């Protein structure tokens, strides 16, 4: 301790304090302040960048899920549309069938009606012809009756044969 | 680490003692002149070591003891004693000449300047220390020059690093790539854990400066220029004093309360604890001062002793052994250089942390 006190140099202490003080002030202004603030800025920048990246990732995820949602909706819509189309087609086909059937029914019934009408007309005409024929035959029979009985009968026979219902 | 150094010192002293006996044994066989020469050499080495650990008024790179020549340059001596006296230290001629200014004589003795009479007598006290008056000595000594040099190097490196950020878009360049992680380490591992997020910013200047100053001073001490900045008690005293002053000035209510009126203990204990705590306030920076001084001085003395052994042994085995040891210790000193800077910074931060601690917890 005695040695230490003897070795203590006030001059060196003075200069050390002075130089160190100057060094402190100079380094604070020209070194530590800019260095620490640069490091701080850089760290802040990295933090911000990381945060931005995280946000972008989240946004992307959101976008992706939104896209999927849209896709899903679209798919569902397509499904619905297809189903509707199928229904409409089926309905149209069945409608058409019905209409066609109705038409056909109608035509058939018309045809039937006209056939009946024709038939009636034909029958009437036939009746008329038969009546005329009968009258003709009767006329001829009556004309021939007078000449011979036999011939008479034969004639009727023959006549009837010709008239066999057409 | 201190244990390591103590171990090294023990090892070296053991070697010196052991081999001393061996060489004495040989001495009996050698001629008396040789013994004389050997004794001279030992004394010379001893004085060299003593001289080296102390400050000097000239920057001597190497000297020749036989011719008395030394290669280096003198530094200005500045004395305040009835006015300002400035002259070159070469006037002392290595302590062989008195400097006569006005009616006072100044003598350089053991790296100190004393006032003497015309004959240059120095009276010694019981401890062997001179009792002569000393002038106020503000000389630019070797250590002052070295401190200025270290400060300049620090300024150039770190202002360069600061500029490289601006130029390079927040990315350090060149030597800054090496120093930036250390700056970050001091912030993240020393300042923030010890002082806390809230207060650490205002101490960063001091912590960074003191860390790099001590580290670089220690490193420059390992160079072969024989500089010993941090192994000087005046330097470590100045550094410790700064830590002490900053600690006391940043002490908050809680800090003073813990010193003078320890909360959570009975009143008699409070009275007993106050002087102890007050003593602790002084002991903490004192320990800082002594730790740095002792570690660096010890390292220097060990390396110098080992180097001196090379010349004492004068044999291939002994000299190469001490050369190897000196190399190992030098590498160890490299580690000690940064370790002591770390410890000083770390403890300073810890003390600042104590002073600014806010939560009043019951101990």
XYZ file of C-alpha atoms in Angstrom:
529
model
C 0.000 0.000 0.000
C 2.865 2.301 0.942
C 4.463 1.476 -2.388
C 1.254 2.112 -4.237
C 0.817 5.520 -2.670
C 4.444 6.335 -3.399
C 3.983 5.241 -7.008
C 0.844 7.257 -7.457
C 1.491 10.015 -9.930
C -0.820 12.971 -9.805
C 0.249 14.091 -13.298
C -0.691 10.782 -14.833
C -3.995 10.821 -12.980
C -4.646 14.325 -14.282
C -3.838 13.454 -17.872
C -5.718 10.155 -17.726
C -8.855 11.909 -16.455
C -8.543 14.704 -18.991
C -7.798 12.462 -21.973
C -10.432 9.949 -20.978
C -12.970 12.720 -20.540
C -12.164 14.108 -23.977
C -12.299 10.597 -25.417
C -15.691 10.040 -23.806
C -17.096 13.233 -25.296
C -15.564 12.692 -28.741
C -16.608 9.061 -28.938
C -20.094 9.896 -27.776
C -20.527 12.429 -30.512
C -18.656 10.763 -33.368
C -18.907 7.085 -32.585
C -21.348 5.641 -30.060
C -24.302 7.812 -30.894
C -24.257 7.120 -34.653
C -23.248 3.492 -34.134
C -25.957 2.743 -31.598
C -28.595 4.582 -33.559
C -27.552 2.792 -36.752
C -27.727 -0.543 -34.966
C -31.074 0.449 -33.532
C -32.348 1.505 -36.939
C -31.163 -1.717 -38.445
C -32.776 -3.791 -35.730
C -35.976 -1.814 -36.119
C -35.757 -2.348 -39.878
C -35.318 -6.078 -39.434
C -38.187 -6.196 -36.991
C -40.397 -4.208 -39.347
C -39.426 -6.382 -42.274
C -40.209 -9.507 -40.312
C -43.532 -8.093 -39.254
C -44.315 -7.085 -42.828
C -43.396 -10.559 -44.018
C -45.629 -12.081 -41.365
C -48.446 -9.765 -42.372
C -47.949 -10.608 -46.029
C -48.004 -14.281 -45.164
C -51.229 -13.841 -43.237
C -52.729 -11.811 -46.056
C -51.693 -14.432 -48.514
C -53.291 -17.077 -46.347
C -56.439 -14.984 -46.176
C -56.376 -14.490 -49.923
C -55.893 -18.176 -50.441
C -58.806 -19.077 -48.207
C -60.895 -16.400 -49.906
C -59.961 -17.848 -53.257
C -60.922 -21.283 -52.090
C -64.187 -19.900 -50.823
C -64.878 -18.300 -54.173
C -63.931 -21.483 -55.964
C -66.178 -23.466 -53.698
C -69.039 -21.097 -54.310
C -68.474 -21.218 -58.000
C -68.445 -24.969 -57.917
C -71.667 -25.016 -55.935
C -73.216 -22.572 -58.353
C -72.167 -24.668 -61.282
C -73.684 -27.650 -59.572
C -76.921 -25.774 -59.085
C -76.885 -24.503 -62.646
C -76.249 -27.962 -64.008
C -79.018 -29.360 -61.883
C -81.378 -26.671 -63.039
C -80.444 -27.306 -66.616
C -80.982 -30.989 -66.180
C -84.359 -30.358 -64.583
C -85.355 -27.967 -67.309
C -84.281 -30.419 -69.960
C -86.202 -33.211 -68.285
C -89.196 -30.993 -67.896
C -89.003 -29.893 -71.487
C -88.750 -33.456 -72.672
C -91.648 -34.554 -70.563
C -93.667 -31.522 -71.595
C -92.912 -32.181 -75.212
C -93.859 -35.775 -74.768
C -97.119 -34.795 -73.172
C -97.898 -32.291 -75.862
C -97.016 -34.809 -78.532
C -99.169 -37.417 -76.898
C -102.025 -35.003 -76.610
C -101.577 -34.065 -80.224
C -101.442 -37.611 -81.208
C -104.475 -38.382 -79.128
C -106.239 -35.511 -80.709
C -105.252 -36.591 -84.204
C -106.258 -40.120 -83.473
C -109.604 -39.042 -82.157
C -110.041 -36.775 -85.135
C -109.106 -39.596 -87.404
C -111.501 -41.854 -85.597
C -114.220 -39.307 -85.899
C -113.590 -38.789 -89.565
C -113.432 -42.526 -90.043
C -116.785 -42.870 -88.343
C -118.147 -40.062 -90.428
C -116.758 -41.627 -93.581
C -118.113 -44.944 -92.509
C -121.494 -43.504 -91.865
C -121.412 -41.729 -95.190
C -120.293 -44.909 -96.897
C -122.919 -46.923 -95.178
C -125.526 -44.362 -96.147
C -124.306 -44.388 -99.695
C -124.200 -48.165 -99.669
C -127.668 -48.199 -98.354
C -128.701 -45.808 -101.061
C -126.946 -47.901 -103.695
C -128.434 -51.091 -102.276
C -131.786 -49.463 -102.391
C -131.190 -48.308 -105.938
C -129.823 -51.725 -106.796
C -132.707 -53.389 -105.182
C -135.013 -51.174 -107.026
C -133.093 -51.903 -110.230
C -133.162 -55.599 -109.550
C -136.755 -55.456 -108.639
C -137.415 -53.507 -111.809
C -135.526 -56.084 -113.873
C -137.135 -58.992 -111.965
C -140.490 -57.535 -112.506
C -139.695 -57.073 -116.233
C -138.436 -60.657 -116.541
C -141.115 -62.218 -114.318
C -143.332 -61.962 -117.062
C -141.302 -64.012 -119.445
C -140.504 -67.081 -117.315
C -140.589 -68.162 -113.784
C -137.350 -69.967 -113.973
C -135.526 -67.326 -115.634
C -136.795 -65.053 -113.075
C -135.352 -66.927 -110.231
C -132.052 -67.442 -111.975
C -131.781 -63.812 -112.594
C -132.425 -62.927 -108.969
C -129.865 -65.457 -107.971
C -127.309 -63.987 -110.281
C -128.042 -60.471 -109.267
C -127.652 -61.215 -105.616
C -124.397 -62.903 -106.284
C -123.022 -59.782 -107.884
C -124.174 -57.577 -105.125
C -122.500 -59.612 -102.386
C -121.503 -56.952 -100.001
C -118.557 -55.009 -101.068
C -8.302 -16.001 -13.868
C -6.620 -14.365 -10.926
C -5.953 -17.811 -9.600
C -4.332 -18.656 -12.899
C -2.052 -15.695 -12.633
C -1.171 -16.563 -9.063
C -0.432 -20.084 -10.224
C 1.787 -18.752 -12.965
C 3.639 -16.549 -10.527
C 4.102 -19.474 -8.175
C 5.341 -21.643 -10.993
C 7.777 -19.009 -12.145
C 9.093 -18.323 -8.666
C 9.490 -22.037 -8.140
C 11.441 -22.275 -11.363
C 13.570 -19.286 -10.466
C 14.304 -20.646 -6.988
C 14.958 -24.169 -8.201
C 17.205 -23.139 -11.004
C 18.826 -20.534 -8.837
C 20.089 -23.251 -6.530
C 21.286 -25.129 -9.548
C 23.128 -22.137 -10.936
C 24.616 -21.362 -7.539
C 25.966 -24.814 -7.454
C 27.651 -24.099 -10.739
C 28.786 -20.691 -9.597
C 31.110 -22.278 -7.108
C 32.942 -23.814 -9.966
C 33.100 -20.690 -12.117
C 35.512 -17.811 -11.742
C 34.718 -14.880 -9.440
C 34.396 -12.406 -12.376
C 31.710 -14.579 -13.900
C 29.812 -14.591 -10.623
C 30.067 -10.844 -10.515
C 28.781 -10.547 -14.065
C 25.894 -12.861 -13.323
C 24.920 -10.886 -10.280
C 25.054 -7.700 -12.316
C 22.824 -9.241 -14.936
C 20.296 -10.308 -12.328
C 20.283 -6.878 -10.799
C 19.949 -5.297 -14.195
C 16.966 -7.466 -15.050
C 15.407 -6.750 -11.678
C 15.838 -3.031 -12.178
C 14.583 -3.278 -15.748
C 11.416 -4.946 -14.549
C 10.907 -2.379 -11.805
C 11.590 0.377 -14.253
C 9.287 -1.034 -16.888
C 6.287 -1.399 -14.634
C 6.557 2.270 -13.744
C 5.963 5.313 -15.835
C 8.866 7.037 -17.606
C 9.768 10.478 -18.857
C 11.170 9.170 -22.115
C 10.076 6.612 -24.655
C 12.896 4.080 -24.772
C 12.547 1.219 -27.228
C 15.738 -0.530 -26.181
C 18.912 0.410 -24.360
C 22.424 -0.868 -24.092
C 23.479 -1.120 -20.458
C 27.174 -1.562 -21.301
C 27.548 1.649 -23.280
C 24.741 3.397 -21.439
C 23.060 4.317 -24.706
C 19.340 4.150 -25.100
C 17.317 4.339 -28.294
C 14.119 6.261 -28.065
C 12.998 9.827 -27.619
C 12.638 12.200 -24.713
C 9.265 13.555 -23.709
C 8.436 17.000 -22.371
C 8.496 17.540 -18.628
C 5.921 20.002 -17.331
C 6.367 21.170 -13.756
C 4.210 23.650 -11.861
C 6.356 25.022 -9.070
C 6.451 28.795 -8.738
C 5.351 29.075 -12.345
C 5.236 26.699 -15.271
C 8.459 24.984 -16.296
C 8.595 23.024 -19.545
C 11.722 21.229 -20.731
C 12.684 17.956 -22.348
C 13.399 15.018 -20.087
C 16.764 14.554 -21.814
C 17.979 17.359 -19.536
C 17.983 14.873 -16.660
C 20.281 12.566 -18.618
C 18.524 9.497 -17.133
C 18.694 10.875 -13.607
C 22.433 11.581 -13.720
C 22.058 15.343 -13.946
C 20.162 17.877 -11.893
C 17.985 20.431 -13.605
C 18.474 23.880 -12.187
C 15.573 26.309 -12.603
C 15.601 29.534 -10.609
C 16.999 28.559 -7.265
C 15.542 25.029 -7.184
C 17.181 21.827 -8.300
C 15.160 18.946 -9.676
C 16.335 15.393 -9.680
C 14.910 12.387 -11.493
C 15.011 9.402 -9.170
C 13.185 6.113 -9.758
C 10.832 7.590 -12.346
C 9.887 10.542 -10.149
C 10.986 14.131 -10.035
C 12.027 15.518 -6.648
C 13.216 18.889 -5.421
C 16.701 18.625 -4.039
C 19.577 20.769 -2.915
C 22.458 21.635 -5.209
C 24.135 18.263 -4.571
C 21.037 16.278 -5.418
C 20.695 14.483 -2.081
C 17.573 12.440 -1.617
C 16.572 11.619 1.924
C 14.758 8.330 2.409
C 12.214 7.424 5.076
C 11.941 4.149 6.969
C 10.190 2.441 4.020
C 12.923 3.510 1.656
C 10.791 6.131 -0.051
C 12.154 9.623 -0.688
C 10.824 12.343 1.598
C 11.884 15.216 -0.653
C 9.271 17.682 -1.825
C 7.728 16.987 -5.196
C 6.712 19.684 -7.646
C 3.283 19.435 -9.296
C 4.242 17.269 -12.193
C 2.047 17.359 -15.306
C 4.652 15.921 -17.629
C 3.729 14.219 -20.851
C 5.131 10.891 -19.762
C 5.317 7.659 -21.704
C 1.967 6.603 -20.271
C 0.323 9.924 -21.093
C 1.550 9.600 -24.664
C 0.324 6.002 -24.796
C -3.070 6.989 -23.414
C -3.325 9.662 -26.085
C -2.304 7.093 -28.692
C -4.904 4.579 -27.494
C -7.527 7.338 -27.473
C -6.587 8.282 -31.024
C -6.775 4.655 -32.204
C -10.158 4.228 -30.513
C -11.439 7.415 -32.054
C -10.269 6.483 -35.542
C -11.672 2.955 -35.382
C -15.058 3.838 -33.989
C -15.702 7.053 -35.848
C -14.768 5.038 -38.956
C -17.274 2.384 -37.961
C -19.895 5.066 -37.399
C -19.250 6.523 -40.841
C -19.333 3.136 -42.541
C -22.957 2.791 -41.462
C -23.945 5.932 -43.274
C -22.033 4.957 -46.397
C -22.970 1.331 -46.471
C -26.651 1.317 -45.649
C -26.582 0.232 -41.985
C -24.128 -2.580 -42.605
C -20.655 -2.251 -41.045
C -17.652 -2.556 -43.295
C -14.070 -3.652 -42.831
C -12.752 -3.655 -39.282
C -16.166 -2.573 -38.004
C -17.442 -6.058 -38.797
C -15.206 -7.278 -36.016
C -16.023 -4.553 -33.515
C -19.763 -4.264 -34.038
C -20.570 -7.617 -32.410
C -18.519 -6.534 -29.397
C -20.474 -3.277 -29.177
C -23.657 -5.334 -29.404
C -22.377 -7.729 -26.779
C -21.723 -4.886 -24.366
C -25.206 -3.566 -24.971
C -27.084 -6.869 -24.854
C -25.055 -8.894 -22.360
C -23.563 -6.270 -20.057
C -25.641 -3.092 -20.066
C -29.216 -4.348 -20.485
C -29.114 -7.318 -18.049
C -27.318 -5.325 -15.339
C -28.886 -1.898 -15.658
C -32.222 -2.729 -17.215
C -33.993 -1.698 -20.394
C -35.150 1.564 -18.923
C -31.918 3.222 -17.865
C -29.187 1.492 -19.795
C -28.998 3.992 -22.661
C -27.353 6.825 -20.780
C -24.575 4.541 -19.544
C -23.734 3.047 -22.917
C -21.238 5.805 -23.767
C -19.286 5.234 -20.619
C -19.422 1.438 -20.705
C -18.366 1.205 -24.345
C -15.585 3.751 -23.918
C -14.224 2.181 -20.771
C -14.359 -1.328 -22.198
C -12.491 -0.487 -25.369
C -10.110 1.846 -23.575
C -9.072 -0.808 -21.066
C -8.938 -3.515 -23.679
C -6.783 -1.512 -26.064
C -4.567 -0.255 -23.241
C -4.056 -3.843 -22.103
C -3.287 -4.926 -25.646
C -0.825 -2.127 -26.245
C 0.838 -3.257 -23.016
C 1.602 -6.645 -24.573
C 3.412 -5.064 -27.524
C 7.200 -5.001 -27.197
C 7.285 -1.214 -26.704
C 7.199 -1.672 -22.959
C 4.040 0.345 -22.377
C 2.126 -0.305 -19.173
C -0.964 1.874 -19.012
C -3.499 -0.158 -17.067
C -0.809 -1.535 -14.766
C -0.428 1.925 -13.319
C -2.333 2.755 -10.173
C -3.000 6.365 -11.200
C -4.750 5.227 -14.378
C -6.883 2.584 -12.703
C -7.637 5.042 -9.926
C -8.912 7.567 -12.478
C -11.080 4.919 -14.157
C -12.457 3.581 -10.875
C -13.095 7.110 -9.658
C -15.213 7.806 -12.741
C -17.269 4.688 -12.113
C -17.628 5.717 -8.478
C -18.748 9.263 -9.337
C -21.209 8.117 -11.992
C -22.634 5.532 -9.581
C -23.174 8.049 -6.798
C -24.672 10.640 -9.108
C -27.123 8.204 -10.626
C -28.106 6.801 -7.244
C -31.844 7.145 -6.691
C -33.780 7.286 -3.444
C -33.989 3.537 -3.243
C -30.193 3.207 -3.559
C -29.455 5.632 -0.716
C -32.160 4.078 1.391
C -30.493 0.691 1.020
C -27.238 2.200 2.209
C -28.316 4.343 5.151
C -31.571 2.774 6.289
C -31.765 -0.781 4.978
C -35.433 -1.644 4.596
C -36.817 -4.857 6.003
C -34.392 -5.326 8.916
C -34.788 -4.381 12.593
C -33.654 -0.924 13.670
C -30.458 -2.022 15.529
C -29.425 -3.897 12.405
C -30.085 -0.794 10.341
C -27.644 1.119 12.500
C -25.020 -1.590 12.177
C -25.552 -2.012 8.453
C -25.259 1.663 7.531
C -21.498 2.020 8.072
C -20.889 -1.374 6.461
C -22.897 -0.411 3.409
C -21.191 2.959 3.283
C -17.832 1.218 3.394
C -19.033 -1.062 0.601
C -19.717 1.972 -1.556
C -16.027 2.857 -1.326
C -14.702 -0.671 -1.472
C -16.432 -1.493 -4.729
C -14.528 1.030 -6.868
C -11.407 0.391 -4.811
C -11.604 -3.285 -5.748
C -12.081 -2.252 -9.383
C -8.928 -0.172 -9.192
C -6.778 -2.802 -7.493
C -8.054 -5.700 -9.607
C -7.152 -4.124 -12.913
C -3.848 -2.750 -11.625
C -2.769 -6.014 -10.011
C -3.746 -8.246 -12.901
C -1.970 -6.232 -15.532
C 1.095 -5.516 -13.381
C 1.391 -9.175 -12.464
C 1.165 -10.196 -16.108
C 3.864 -7.727 -17.076
C 6.162 -8.781 -14.266
C 5.716 -12.467 -15.083
C 6.449 -11.976 -18.774
C 9.438 -9.771 -18.041
C 10.789 -12.232 -15.488
C 10.478 -15.099 -17.939
C 12.182 -13.081 -20.633
C 14.930 -12.169 -18.162
C 15.394 -15.852 -17.352
C 16.389 -16.474 -20.962
C 19.499 -14.365 -20.372
C 20.200 -15.755 -16.923
C 20.074 -19.393 -17.975
C 22.301 -19.004 -21.019
C 21.609 -22.644 -21.838
C 19.608 -24.160 -24.654
C 17.315 -26.062 -22.318
C 16.608 -23.377 -19.725
C 16.364 -20.499 -22.142
C 14.068 -22.260 -24.552
C 11.943 -23.415 -21.631
C 11.510 -19.878 -20.329
C 10.960 -18.632 -23.873
C 8.159 -21.160 -24.270
C 6.705 -20.174 -20.913
C 6.912 -16.487 -21.789
C 5.055 -17.260 -25.025
C 2.335 -19.165 -23.153
C 1.958 -16.380 -20.591
C 1.830 -13.796 -23.392
C -1.058 -15.658 -24.983
C -2.682 -15.848 -21.563
C -2.189 -12.089 -21.235
C -4.080 -11.620 -24.513
C -7.001 -13.328 -22.834
C -6.492 -11.394 -19.600
C -6.485 -8.163 -21.615
C -10.075 -8.629 -22.784
C -11.171 -10.395 -19.609
C -10.111 -7.541 -17.331
C -11.774 -5.027 -19.645
C -14.912 -7.185 -19.502
C -14.811 -7.482 -15.716
C -14.294 -3.741 -15.219
C -17.161 -2.912 -17.601
C -19.391 -5.622 -16.195
C -18.904 -4.519 -12.590
C -19.337 -0.846 -13.500
C -22.623 -1.765 -15.172
C -23.604 -3.780 -12.106
C -22.954 -0.809 -9.809
C -24.939 1.486 -12.100
C -27.676 -1.118 -11.983
C -27.682 -1.040 -8.182
C -27.838 2.735 -8.212
C -30.804 2.909 -10.580
C -32.747 -0.095 -9.343
C -36.313 0.970 -8.786
C -38.399 -1.726 -7.225
C -38.194 -1.468 -3.463
C -38.050 -5.104 -2.473
C -37.593 -6.304 1.063
C -34.239 -7.984 1.549
